[in-house]
mmCIF file of C-alpha atoms in Angstrom:
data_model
loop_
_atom_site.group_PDB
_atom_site.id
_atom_site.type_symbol
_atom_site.label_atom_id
_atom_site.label_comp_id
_atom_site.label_asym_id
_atom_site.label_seq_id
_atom_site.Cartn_x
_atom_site.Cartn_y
_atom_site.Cartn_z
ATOM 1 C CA UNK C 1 -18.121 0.108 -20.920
ATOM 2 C CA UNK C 2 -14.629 1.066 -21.434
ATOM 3 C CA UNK C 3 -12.828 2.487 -17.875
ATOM 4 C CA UNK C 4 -9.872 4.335 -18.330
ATOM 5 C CA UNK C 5 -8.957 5.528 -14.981
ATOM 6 C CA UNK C 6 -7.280 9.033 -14.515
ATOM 7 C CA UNK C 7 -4.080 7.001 -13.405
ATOM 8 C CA UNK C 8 -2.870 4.113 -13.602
ATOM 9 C CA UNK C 9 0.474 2.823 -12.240
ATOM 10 C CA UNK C 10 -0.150 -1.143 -13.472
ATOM 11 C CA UNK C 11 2.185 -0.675 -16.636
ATOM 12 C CA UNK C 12 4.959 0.930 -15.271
ATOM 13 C CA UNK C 13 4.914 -1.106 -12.100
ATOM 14 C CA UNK C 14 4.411 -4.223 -13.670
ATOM 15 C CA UNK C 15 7.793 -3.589 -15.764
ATOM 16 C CA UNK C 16 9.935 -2.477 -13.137
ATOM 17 C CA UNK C 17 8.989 -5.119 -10.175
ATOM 18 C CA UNK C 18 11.760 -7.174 -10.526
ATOM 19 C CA UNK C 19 13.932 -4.000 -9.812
ATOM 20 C CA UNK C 20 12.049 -2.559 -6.882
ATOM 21 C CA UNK C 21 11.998 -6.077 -4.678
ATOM 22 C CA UNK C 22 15.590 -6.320 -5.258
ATOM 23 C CA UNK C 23 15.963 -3.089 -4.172
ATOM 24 C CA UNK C 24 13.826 -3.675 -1.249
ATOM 25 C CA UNK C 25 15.774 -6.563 -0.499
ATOM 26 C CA UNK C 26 18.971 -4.544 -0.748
ATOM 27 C CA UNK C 27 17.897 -2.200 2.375
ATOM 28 C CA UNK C 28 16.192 -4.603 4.258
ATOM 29 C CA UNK C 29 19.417 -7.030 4.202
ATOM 30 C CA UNK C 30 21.659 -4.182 5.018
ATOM 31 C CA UNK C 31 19.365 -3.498 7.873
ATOM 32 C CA UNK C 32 20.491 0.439 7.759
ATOM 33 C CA UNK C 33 17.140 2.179 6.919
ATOM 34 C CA UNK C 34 18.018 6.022 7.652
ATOM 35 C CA UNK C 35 20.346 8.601 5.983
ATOM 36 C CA UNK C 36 22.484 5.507 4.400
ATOM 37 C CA UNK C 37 24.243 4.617 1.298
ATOM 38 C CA UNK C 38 20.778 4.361 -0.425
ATOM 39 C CA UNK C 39 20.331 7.868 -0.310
ATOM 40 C CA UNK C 40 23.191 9.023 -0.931
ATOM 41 C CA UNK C 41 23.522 7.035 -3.991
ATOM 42 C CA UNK C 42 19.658 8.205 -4.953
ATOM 43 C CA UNK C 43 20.984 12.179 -3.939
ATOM 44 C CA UNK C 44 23.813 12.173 -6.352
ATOM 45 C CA UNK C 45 22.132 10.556 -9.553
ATOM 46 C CA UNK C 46 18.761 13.392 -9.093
ATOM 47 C CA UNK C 47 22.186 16.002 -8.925
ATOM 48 C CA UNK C 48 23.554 14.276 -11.943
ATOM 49 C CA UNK C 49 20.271 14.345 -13.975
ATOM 50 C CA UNK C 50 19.342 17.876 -12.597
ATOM 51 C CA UNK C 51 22.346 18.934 -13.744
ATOM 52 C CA UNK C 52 23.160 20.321 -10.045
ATOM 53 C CA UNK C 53 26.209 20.201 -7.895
ATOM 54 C CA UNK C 54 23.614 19.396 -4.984
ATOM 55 C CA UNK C 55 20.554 17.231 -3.839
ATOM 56 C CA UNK C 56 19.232 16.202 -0.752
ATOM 57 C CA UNK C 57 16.584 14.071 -0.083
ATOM 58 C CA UNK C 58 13.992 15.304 2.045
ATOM 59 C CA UNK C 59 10.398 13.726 3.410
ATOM 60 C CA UNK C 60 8.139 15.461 0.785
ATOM 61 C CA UNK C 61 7.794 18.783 -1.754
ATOM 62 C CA UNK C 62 6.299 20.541 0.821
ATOM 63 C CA UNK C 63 9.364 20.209 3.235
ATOM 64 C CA UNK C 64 11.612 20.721 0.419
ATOM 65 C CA UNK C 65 10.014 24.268 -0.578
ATOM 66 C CA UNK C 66 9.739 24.810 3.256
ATOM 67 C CA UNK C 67 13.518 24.457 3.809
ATOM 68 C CA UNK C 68 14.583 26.038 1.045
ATOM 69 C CA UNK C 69 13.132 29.472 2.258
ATOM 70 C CA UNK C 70 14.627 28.242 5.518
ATOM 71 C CA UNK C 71 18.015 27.919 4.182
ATOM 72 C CA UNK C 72 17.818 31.734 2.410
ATOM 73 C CA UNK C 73 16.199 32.831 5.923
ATOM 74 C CA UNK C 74 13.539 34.159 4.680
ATOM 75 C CA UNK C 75 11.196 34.893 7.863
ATOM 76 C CA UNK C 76 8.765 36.608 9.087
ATOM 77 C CA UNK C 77 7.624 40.241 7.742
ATOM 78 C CA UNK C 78 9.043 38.747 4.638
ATOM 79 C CA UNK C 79 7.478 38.273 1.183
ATOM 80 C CA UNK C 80 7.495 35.290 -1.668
ATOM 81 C CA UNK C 81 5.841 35.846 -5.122
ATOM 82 C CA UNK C 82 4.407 33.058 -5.728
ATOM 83 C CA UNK C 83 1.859 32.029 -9.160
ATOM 84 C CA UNK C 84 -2.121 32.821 -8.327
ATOM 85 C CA UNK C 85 -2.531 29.410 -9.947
ATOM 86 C CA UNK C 86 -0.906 26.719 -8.609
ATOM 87 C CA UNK C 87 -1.639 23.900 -5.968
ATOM 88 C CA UNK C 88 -1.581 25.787 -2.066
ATOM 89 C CA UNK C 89 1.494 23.549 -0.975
ATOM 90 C CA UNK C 90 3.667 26.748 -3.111
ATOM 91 C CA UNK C 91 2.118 29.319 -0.790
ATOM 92 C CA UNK C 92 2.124 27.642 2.696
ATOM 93 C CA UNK C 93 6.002 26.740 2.311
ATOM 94 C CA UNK C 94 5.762 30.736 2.543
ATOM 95 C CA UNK C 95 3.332 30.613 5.501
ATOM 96 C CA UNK C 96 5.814 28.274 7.095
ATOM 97 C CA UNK C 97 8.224 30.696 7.437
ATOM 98 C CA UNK C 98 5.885 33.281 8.441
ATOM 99 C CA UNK C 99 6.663 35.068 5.221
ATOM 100 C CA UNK C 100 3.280 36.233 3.149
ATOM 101 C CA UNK C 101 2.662 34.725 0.045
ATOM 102 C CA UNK C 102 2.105 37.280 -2.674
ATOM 103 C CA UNK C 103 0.170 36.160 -6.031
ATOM 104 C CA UNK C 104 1.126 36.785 -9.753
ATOM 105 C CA UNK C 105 -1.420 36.070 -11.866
ATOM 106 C CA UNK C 106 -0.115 33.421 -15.138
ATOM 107 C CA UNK C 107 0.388 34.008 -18.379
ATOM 108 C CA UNK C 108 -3.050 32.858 -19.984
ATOM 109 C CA UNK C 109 -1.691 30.913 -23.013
ATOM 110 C CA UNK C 110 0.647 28.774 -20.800
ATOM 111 C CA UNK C 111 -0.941 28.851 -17.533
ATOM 112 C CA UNK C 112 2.764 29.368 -15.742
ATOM 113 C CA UNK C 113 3.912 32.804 -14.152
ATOM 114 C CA UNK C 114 3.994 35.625 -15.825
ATOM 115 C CA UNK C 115 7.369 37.802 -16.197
ATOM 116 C CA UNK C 116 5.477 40.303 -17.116
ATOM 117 C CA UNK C 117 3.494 40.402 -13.651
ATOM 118 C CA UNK C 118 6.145 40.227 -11.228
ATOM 119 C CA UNK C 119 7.984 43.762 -10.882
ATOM 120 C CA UNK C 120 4.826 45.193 -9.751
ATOM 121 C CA UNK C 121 4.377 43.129 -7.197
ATOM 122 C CA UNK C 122 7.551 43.412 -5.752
ATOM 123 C CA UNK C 123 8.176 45.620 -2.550
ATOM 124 C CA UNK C 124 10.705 46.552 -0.566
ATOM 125 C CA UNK C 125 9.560 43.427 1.509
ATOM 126 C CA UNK C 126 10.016 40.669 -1.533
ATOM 127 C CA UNK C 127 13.319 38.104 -1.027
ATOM 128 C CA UNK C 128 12.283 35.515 -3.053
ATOM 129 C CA UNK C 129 10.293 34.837 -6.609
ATOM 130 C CA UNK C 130 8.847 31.201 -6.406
ATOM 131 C CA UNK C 131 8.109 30.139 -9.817
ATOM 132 C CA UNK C 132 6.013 26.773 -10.195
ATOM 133 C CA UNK C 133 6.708 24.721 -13.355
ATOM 134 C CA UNK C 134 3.110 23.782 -13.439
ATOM 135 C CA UNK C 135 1.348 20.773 -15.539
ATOM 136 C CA UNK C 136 5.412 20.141 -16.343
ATOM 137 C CA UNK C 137 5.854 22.933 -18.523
ATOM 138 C CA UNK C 138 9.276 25.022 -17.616
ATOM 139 C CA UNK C 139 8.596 28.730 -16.768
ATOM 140 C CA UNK C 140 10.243 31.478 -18.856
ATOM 141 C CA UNK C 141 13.143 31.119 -16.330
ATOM 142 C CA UNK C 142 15.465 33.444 -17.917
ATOM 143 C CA UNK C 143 13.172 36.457 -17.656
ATOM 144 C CA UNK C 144 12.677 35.763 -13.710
ATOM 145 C CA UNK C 145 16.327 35.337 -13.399
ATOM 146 C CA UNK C 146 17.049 38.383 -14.787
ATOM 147 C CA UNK C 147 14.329 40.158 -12.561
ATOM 148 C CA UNK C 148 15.392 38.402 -9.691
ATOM 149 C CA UNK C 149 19.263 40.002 -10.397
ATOM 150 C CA UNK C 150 18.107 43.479 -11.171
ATOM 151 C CA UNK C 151 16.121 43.780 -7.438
ATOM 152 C CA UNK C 152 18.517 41.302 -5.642
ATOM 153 C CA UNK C 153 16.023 38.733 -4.870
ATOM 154 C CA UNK C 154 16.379 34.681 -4.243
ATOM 155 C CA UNK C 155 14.495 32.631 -6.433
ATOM 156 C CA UNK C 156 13.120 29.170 -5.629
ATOM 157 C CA UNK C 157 11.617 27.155 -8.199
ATOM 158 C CA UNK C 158 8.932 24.527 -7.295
ATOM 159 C CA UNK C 159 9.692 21.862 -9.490
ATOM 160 C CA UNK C 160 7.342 19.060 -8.677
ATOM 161 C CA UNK C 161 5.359 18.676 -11.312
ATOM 162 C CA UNK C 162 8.168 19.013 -14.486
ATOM 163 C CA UNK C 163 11.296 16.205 -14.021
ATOM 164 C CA UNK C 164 13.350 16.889 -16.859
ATOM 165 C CA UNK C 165 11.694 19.540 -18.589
ATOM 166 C CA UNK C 166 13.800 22.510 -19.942
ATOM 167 C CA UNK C 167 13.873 26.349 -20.762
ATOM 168 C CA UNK C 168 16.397 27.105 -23.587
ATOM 169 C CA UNK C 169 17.773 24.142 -22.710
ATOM 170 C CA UNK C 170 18.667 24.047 -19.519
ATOM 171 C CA UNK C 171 16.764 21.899 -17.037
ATOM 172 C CA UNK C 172 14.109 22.791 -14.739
ATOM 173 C CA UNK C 173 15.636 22.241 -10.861
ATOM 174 C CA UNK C 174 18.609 24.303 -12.072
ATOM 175 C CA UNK C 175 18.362 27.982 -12.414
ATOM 176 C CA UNK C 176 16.948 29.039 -8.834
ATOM 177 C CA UNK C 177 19.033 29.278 -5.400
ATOM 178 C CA UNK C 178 17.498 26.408 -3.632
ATOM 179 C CA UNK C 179 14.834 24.439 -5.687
ATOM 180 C CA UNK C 180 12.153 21.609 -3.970
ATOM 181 C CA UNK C 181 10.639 18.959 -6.113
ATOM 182 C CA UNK C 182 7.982 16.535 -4.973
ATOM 183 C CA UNK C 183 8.460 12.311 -5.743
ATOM 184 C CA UNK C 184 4.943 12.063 -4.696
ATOM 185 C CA UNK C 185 3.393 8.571 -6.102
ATOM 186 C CA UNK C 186 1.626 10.398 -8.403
ATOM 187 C CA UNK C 187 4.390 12.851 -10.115
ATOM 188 C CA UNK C 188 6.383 12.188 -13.227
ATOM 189 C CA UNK C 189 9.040 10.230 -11.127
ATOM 190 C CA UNK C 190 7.124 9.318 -7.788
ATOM 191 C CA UNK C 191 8.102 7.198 -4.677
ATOM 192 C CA UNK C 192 6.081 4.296 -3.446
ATOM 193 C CA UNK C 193 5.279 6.907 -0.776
ATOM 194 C CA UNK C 194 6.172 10.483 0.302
ATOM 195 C CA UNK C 195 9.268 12.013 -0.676
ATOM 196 C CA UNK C 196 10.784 15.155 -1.909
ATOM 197 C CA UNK C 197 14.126 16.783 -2.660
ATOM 198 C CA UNK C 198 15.993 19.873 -2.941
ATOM 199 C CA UNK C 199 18.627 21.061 -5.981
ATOM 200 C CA UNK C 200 21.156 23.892 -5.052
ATOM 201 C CA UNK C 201 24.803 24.757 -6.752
ATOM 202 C CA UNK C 202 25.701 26.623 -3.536
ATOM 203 C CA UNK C 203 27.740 24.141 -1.287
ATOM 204 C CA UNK C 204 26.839 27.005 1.815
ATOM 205 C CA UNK C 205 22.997 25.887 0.746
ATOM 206 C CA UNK C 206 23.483 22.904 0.662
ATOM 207 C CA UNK C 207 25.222 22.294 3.956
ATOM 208 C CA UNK C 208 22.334 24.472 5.752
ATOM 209 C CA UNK C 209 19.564 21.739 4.413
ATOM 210 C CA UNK C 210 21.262 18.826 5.027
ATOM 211 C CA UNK C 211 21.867 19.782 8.849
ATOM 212 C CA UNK C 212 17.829 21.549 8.877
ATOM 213 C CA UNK C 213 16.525 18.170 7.425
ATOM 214 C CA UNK C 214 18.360 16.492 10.308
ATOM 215 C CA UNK C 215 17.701 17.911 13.466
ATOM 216 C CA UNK C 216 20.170 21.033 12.793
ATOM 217 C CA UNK C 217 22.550 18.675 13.244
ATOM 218 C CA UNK C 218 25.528 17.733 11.023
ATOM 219 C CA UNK C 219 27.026 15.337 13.938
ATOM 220 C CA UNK C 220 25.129 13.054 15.855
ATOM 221 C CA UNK C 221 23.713 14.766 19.100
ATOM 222 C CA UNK C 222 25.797 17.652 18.460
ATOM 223 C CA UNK C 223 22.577 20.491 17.007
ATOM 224 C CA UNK C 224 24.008 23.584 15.598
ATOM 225 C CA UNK C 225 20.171 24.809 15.013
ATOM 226 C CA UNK C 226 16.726 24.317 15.493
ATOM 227 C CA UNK C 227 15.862 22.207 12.755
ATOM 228 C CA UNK C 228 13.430 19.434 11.446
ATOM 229 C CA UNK C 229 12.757 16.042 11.158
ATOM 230 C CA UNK C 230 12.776 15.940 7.411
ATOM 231 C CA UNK C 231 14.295 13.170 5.988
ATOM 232 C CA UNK C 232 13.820 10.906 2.947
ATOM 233 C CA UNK C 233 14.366 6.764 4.044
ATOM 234 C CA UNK C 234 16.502 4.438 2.323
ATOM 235 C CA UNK C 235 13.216 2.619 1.278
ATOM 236 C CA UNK C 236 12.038 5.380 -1.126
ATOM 237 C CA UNK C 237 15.135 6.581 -2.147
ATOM 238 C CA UNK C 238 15.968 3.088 -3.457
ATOM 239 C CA UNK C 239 12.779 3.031 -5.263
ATOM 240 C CA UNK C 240 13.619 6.228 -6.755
ATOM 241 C CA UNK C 241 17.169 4.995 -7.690
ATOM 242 C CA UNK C 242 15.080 2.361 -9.150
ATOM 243 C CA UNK C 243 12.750 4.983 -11.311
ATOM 244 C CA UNK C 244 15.189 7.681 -12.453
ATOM 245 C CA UNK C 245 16.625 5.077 -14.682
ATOM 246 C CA UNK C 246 13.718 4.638 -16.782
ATOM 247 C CA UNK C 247 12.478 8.264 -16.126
ATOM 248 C CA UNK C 248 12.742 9.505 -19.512
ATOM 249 C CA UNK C 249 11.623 6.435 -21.754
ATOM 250 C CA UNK C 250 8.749 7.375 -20.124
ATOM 251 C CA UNK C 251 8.687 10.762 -20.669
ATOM 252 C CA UNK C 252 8.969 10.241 -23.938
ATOM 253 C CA UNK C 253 5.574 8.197 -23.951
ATOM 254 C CA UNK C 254 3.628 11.130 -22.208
ATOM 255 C CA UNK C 255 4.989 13.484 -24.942
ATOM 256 C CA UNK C 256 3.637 10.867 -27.564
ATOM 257 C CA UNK C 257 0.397 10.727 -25.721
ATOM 258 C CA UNK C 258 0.491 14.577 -25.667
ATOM 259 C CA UNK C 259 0.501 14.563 -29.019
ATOM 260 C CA UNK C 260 -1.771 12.193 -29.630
ATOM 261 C CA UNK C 261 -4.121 14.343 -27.743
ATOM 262 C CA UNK C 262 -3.335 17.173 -29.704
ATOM 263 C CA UNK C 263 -4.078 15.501 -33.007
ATOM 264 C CA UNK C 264 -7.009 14.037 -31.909
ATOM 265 C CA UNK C 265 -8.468 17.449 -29.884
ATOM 266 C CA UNK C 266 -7.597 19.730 -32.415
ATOM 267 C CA UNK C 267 -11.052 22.100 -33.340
ATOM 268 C CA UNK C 268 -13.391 20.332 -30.949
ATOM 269 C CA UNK C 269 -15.783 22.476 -30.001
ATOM 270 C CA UNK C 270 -14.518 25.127 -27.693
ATOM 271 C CA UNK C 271 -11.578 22.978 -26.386
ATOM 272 C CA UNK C 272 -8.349 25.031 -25.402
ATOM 273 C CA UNK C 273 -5.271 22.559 -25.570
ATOM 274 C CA UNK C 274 -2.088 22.990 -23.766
ATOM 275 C CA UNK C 275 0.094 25.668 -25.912
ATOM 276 C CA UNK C 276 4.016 25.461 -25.140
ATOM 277 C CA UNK C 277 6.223 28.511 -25.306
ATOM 278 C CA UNK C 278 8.337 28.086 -27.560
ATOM 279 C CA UNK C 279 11.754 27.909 -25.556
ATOM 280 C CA UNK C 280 9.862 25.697 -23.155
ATOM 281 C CA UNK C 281 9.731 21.788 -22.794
ATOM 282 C CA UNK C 282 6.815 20.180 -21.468
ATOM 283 C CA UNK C 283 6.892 16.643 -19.659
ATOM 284 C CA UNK C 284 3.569 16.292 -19.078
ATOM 285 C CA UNK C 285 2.781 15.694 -15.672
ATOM 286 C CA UNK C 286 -0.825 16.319 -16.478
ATOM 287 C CA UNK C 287 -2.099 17.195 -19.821
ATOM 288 C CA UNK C 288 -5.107 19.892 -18.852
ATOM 289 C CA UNK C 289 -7.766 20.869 -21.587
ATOM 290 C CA UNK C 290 -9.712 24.266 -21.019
ATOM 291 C CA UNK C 291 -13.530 24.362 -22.045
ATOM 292 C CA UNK C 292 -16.452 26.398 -20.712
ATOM 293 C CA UNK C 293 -18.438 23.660 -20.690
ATOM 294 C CA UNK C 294 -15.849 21.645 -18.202
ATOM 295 C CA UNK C 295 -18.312 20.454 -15.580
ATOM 296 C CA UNK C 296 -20.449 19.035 -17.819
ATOM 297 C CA UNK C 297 -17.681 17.339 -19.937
ATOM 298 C CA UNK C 298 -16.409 15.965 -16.548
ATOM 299 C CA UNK C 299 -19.607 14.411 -15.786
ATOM 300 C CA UNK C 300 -20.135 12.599 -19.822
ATOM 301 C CA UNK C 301 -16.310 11.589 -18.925
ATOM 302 C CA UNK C 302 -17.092 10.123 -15.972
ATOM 303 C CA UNK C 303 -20.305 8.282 -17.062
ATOM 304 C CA UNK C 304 -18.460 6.422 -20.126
ATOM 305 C CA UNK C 305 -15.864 5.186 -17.736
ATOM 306 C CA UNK C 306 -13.389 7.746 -18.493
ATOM 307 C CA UNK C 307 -11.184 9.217 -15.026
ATOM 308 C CA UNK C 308 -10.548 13.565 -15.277
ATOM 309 C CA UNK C 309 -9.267 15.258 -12.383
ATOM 310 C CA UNK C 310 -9.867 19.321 -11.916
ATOM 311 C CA UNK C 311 -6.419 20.718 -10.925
ATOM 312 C CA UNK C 312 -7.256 23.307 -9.051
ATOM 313 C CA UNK C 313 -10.691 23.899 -8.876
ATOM 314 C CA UNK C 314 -10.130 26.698 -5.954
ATOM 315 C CA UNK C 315 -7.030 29.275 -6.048
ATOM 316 C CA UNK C 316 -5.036 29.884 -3.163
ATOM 317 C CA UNK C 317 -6.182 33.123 -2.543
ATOM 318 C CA UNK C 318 -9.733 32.161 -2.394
ATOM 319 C CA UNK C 319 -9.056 28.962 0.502
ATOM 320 C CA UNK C 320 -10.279 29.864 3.940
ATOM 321 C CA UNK C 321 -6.729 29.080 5.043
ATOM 322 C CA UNK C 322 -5.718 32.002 3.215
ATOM 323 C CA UNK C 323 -8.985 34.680 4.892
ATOM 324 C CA UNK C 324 -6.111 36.696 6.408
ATOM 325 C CA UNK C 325 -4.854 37.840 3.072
ATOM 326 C CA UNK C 326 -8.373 39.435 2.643
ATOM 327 C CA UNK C 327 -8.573 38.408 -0.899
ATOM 328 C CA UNK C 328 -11.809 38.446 -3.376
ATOM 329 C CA UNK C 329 -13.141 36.837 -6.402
ATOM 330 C CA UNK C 330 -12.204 38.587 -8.720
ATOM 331 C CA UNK C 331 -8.752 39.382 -7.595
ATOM 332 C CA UNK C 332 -6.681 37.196 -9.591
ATOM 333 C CA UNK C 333 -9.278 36.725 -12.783
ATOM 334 C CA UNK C 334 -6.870 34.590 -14.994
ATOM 335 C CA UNK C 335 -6.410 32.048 -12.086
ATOM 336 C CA UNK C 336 -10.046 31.787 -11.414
ATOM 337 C CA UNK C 337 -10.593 30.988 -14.946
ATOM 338 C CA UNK C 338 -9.021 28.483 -14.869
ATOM 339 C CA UNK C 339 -9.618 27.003 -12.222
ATOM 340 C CA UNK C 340 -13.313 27.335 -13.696
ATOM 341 C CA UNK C 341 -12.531 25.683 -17.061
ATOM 342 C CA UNK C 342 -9.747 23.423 -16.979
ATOM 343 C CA UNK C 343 -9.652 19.841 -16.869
ATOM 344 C CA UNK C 344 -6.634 17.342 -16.627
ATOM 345 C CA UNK C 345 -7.314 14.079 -19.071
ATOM 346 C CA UNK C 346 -5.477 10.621 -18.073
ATOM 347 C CA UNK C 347 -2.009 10.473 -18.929
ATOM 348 C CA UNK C 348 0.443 7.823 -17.990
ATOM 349 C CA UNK C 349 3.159 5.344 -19.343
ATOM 350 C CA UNK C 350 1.420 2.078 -20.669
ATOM 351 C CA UNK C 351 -1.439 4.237 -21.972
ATOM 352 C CA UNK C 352 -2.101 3.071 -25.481
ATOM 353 C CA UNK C 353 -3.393 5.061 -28.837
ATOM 354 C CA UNK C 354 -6.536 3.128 -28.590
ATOM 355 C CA UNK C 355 -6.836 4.835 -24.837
ATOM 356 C CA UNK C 356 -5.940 8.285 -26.050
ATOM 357 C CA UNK C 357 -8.882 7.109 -29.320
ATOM 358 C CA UNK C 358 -11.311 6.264 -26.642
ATOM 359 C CA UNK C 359 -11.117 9.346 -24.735
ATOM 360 C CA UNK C 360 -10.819 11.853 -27.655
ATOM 361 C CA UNK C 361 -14.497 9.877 -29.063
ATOM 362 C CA UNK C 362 -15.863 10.339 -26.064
ATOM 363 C CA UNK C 363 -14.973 14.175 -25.902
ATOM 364 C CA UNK C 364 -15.947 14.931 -29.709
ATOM 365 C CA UNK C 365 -19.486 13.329 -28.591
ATOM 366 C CA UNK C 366 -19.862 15.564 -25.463
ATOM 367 C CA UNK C 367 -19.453 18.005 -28.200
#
């Protein structure tokens, strides 16, 4: 039986190894494994792809989300719009702050935030819009800039799912005040362990996260604040110095797998494929299929040797860590439809047509 596992880092790995020991070697030689010249070598090529003034490495997206609402003091009594469908890491950078996360439900066709949601859920309360560029399709980020402007609110994008992808051409990472990203093993470009980041073009912004990642501190010993212990080592960030270079050759193999999907897909049975505004680039993070019949498809997947992963299968506002909020089914219907429905396929560089064949069989059979 055929296995084609959900991921699968062998190709990529395998073609870069050479790279990553040297790089290895590079920090372990220089014996200097914190806040070094690895990182800031790593910080200013992300600025330079991202197309941002600014970026600081940080220990994971989380902490990167988490210190951006720092830096823009949001606090408690606060609240951050955030998407009803996204993963919960997007509302507890919220909780973090003791802000309250409030939900928008997604537009249905693209699964991202809806514009057309968010001015009704702003109160007097709301300082920042947190848009999430989920599955690594950008979010109609000129529409939430422009309602950020008109009601004077911050806006922090959650980029960890969509490296490089655009919205009328501009890159994702770029629009909001203070933007995290997650390097996560797993995500488009991914450490060999945690690690995150933040983009800013305000130098004020940036100076406030460096010292927050560090202790509050911009001089040794000398702490100007109460801040964190949230840095990204000289390890990772040589990895990811490593990665970035090859970060869109292989974006440009999970668009071709995309679209091998798409050809392949196209008027099986109920299956809903991924739809891309059209001022939008996708990078495909995760290319996610909608069916009612997901469970079951999962399951025939999974017994021809075939890896799917459920992304999310509960919403935020439906986690016990979120009971406070007093939420119900039924709340935020288009999120819990999806996360109902949808199913991620595997998607990685090194995945061949004969792969994308395999699984596409197997799914026109479940059907």
């Amino acid at each position: 039986m055929s296995t084609i596992p959900f991921l699968n880092f062998d190709p990529m790995h395998k073609m870069i190894r050479d790279e990553i020991m040297r790089s290895f070697a590079d920090v372990y030689d220089a014996n200097w494994f914190i806040m070094g010249k690895k990182l800031e070598a790593f910080e200013k090529e992300y600025a330079a792809f991202n197309d941002t003034k600014f970026a600081i490495g940080v220990s994971n997206g989380l902490d990167a989300l988490h210190l951006a609402l720092k830096a823009l003091n949001v606090t408690k009594g606060d609240e951050v719009i955030v998407p009803s469908n996204t993963y919960i890491a997007t509302a507890l950078a919220a909780s973090y702050v003791g802000a309250t996360p409030v939900f928008v439900e997604p537009n249905a066709r693209t699964y991202n935030m809806d514009p057309a949601n968010i001015e009704a859920a702003i109160t007097s309360r709301t300082k920042v819009i947190m848009p999430v560029h989920l599955y690594g399709q950008a979010c109609e980020m000129d529409a939430i800039m422009a309602i950020a402007k008109k009601h004077n609110l911050f806006v922090v994008e959650d980029n960890a799912q969509a490296h490089g992808a655009t919205f009328n051409g501009k890159i994702t990472g770029s629009f909001g005040h203070a933007n995290g990203t997650s390097f996560y093993p797993g995500k488009n470009l991914g450490a060999l362990g945690d690690g995150g980041a933040l983009t800013t073009n305000d130098a004020d912004i940036a100076k406030k996260i460096m010292m927050l990642r560090n202790y509050g501190s911009e001089k040794k010993y000398h702490n100007e604040s109460i801040g964190f212990n949230m840095r990204l080592d000289e390890v990772q960030a040589a990895f990811l110095s490593v990665k970035l270079k090859h970060l869109n050759e292989w974006t440009k193999q999970r668009k071709v797998i995309a679209h091998q999907y798409n050809d392949a897909l196209k008027n099986v049975g109920d299956l809903i494929l991924p739809e891309v505004h059209k001022d939008a680039t996708h990078v495909y993070h995760l290319y996610v299929i909608k069916t009612k019949n997901r469970d079951k498809l999962q399951k025939h997947l999974s017994d021809n040797g075939i890896g799917t992963l459920i992304h999310y299968p509960i919403p935020p506002h439906l986690q016990k860590a979120y009971a406070s909020l007093k939420k119900k089914k039924g709340d935020y219907p288009i999120a819990e439809e999806l996360a109902e429905n949808c199913l991620s396929l595997p998607i990685w560089p090194g995945m061949t047509q004969e792969h994308v064949k395999t699984v596409a069989d197997a799914i026109k059979k479940a059907f």
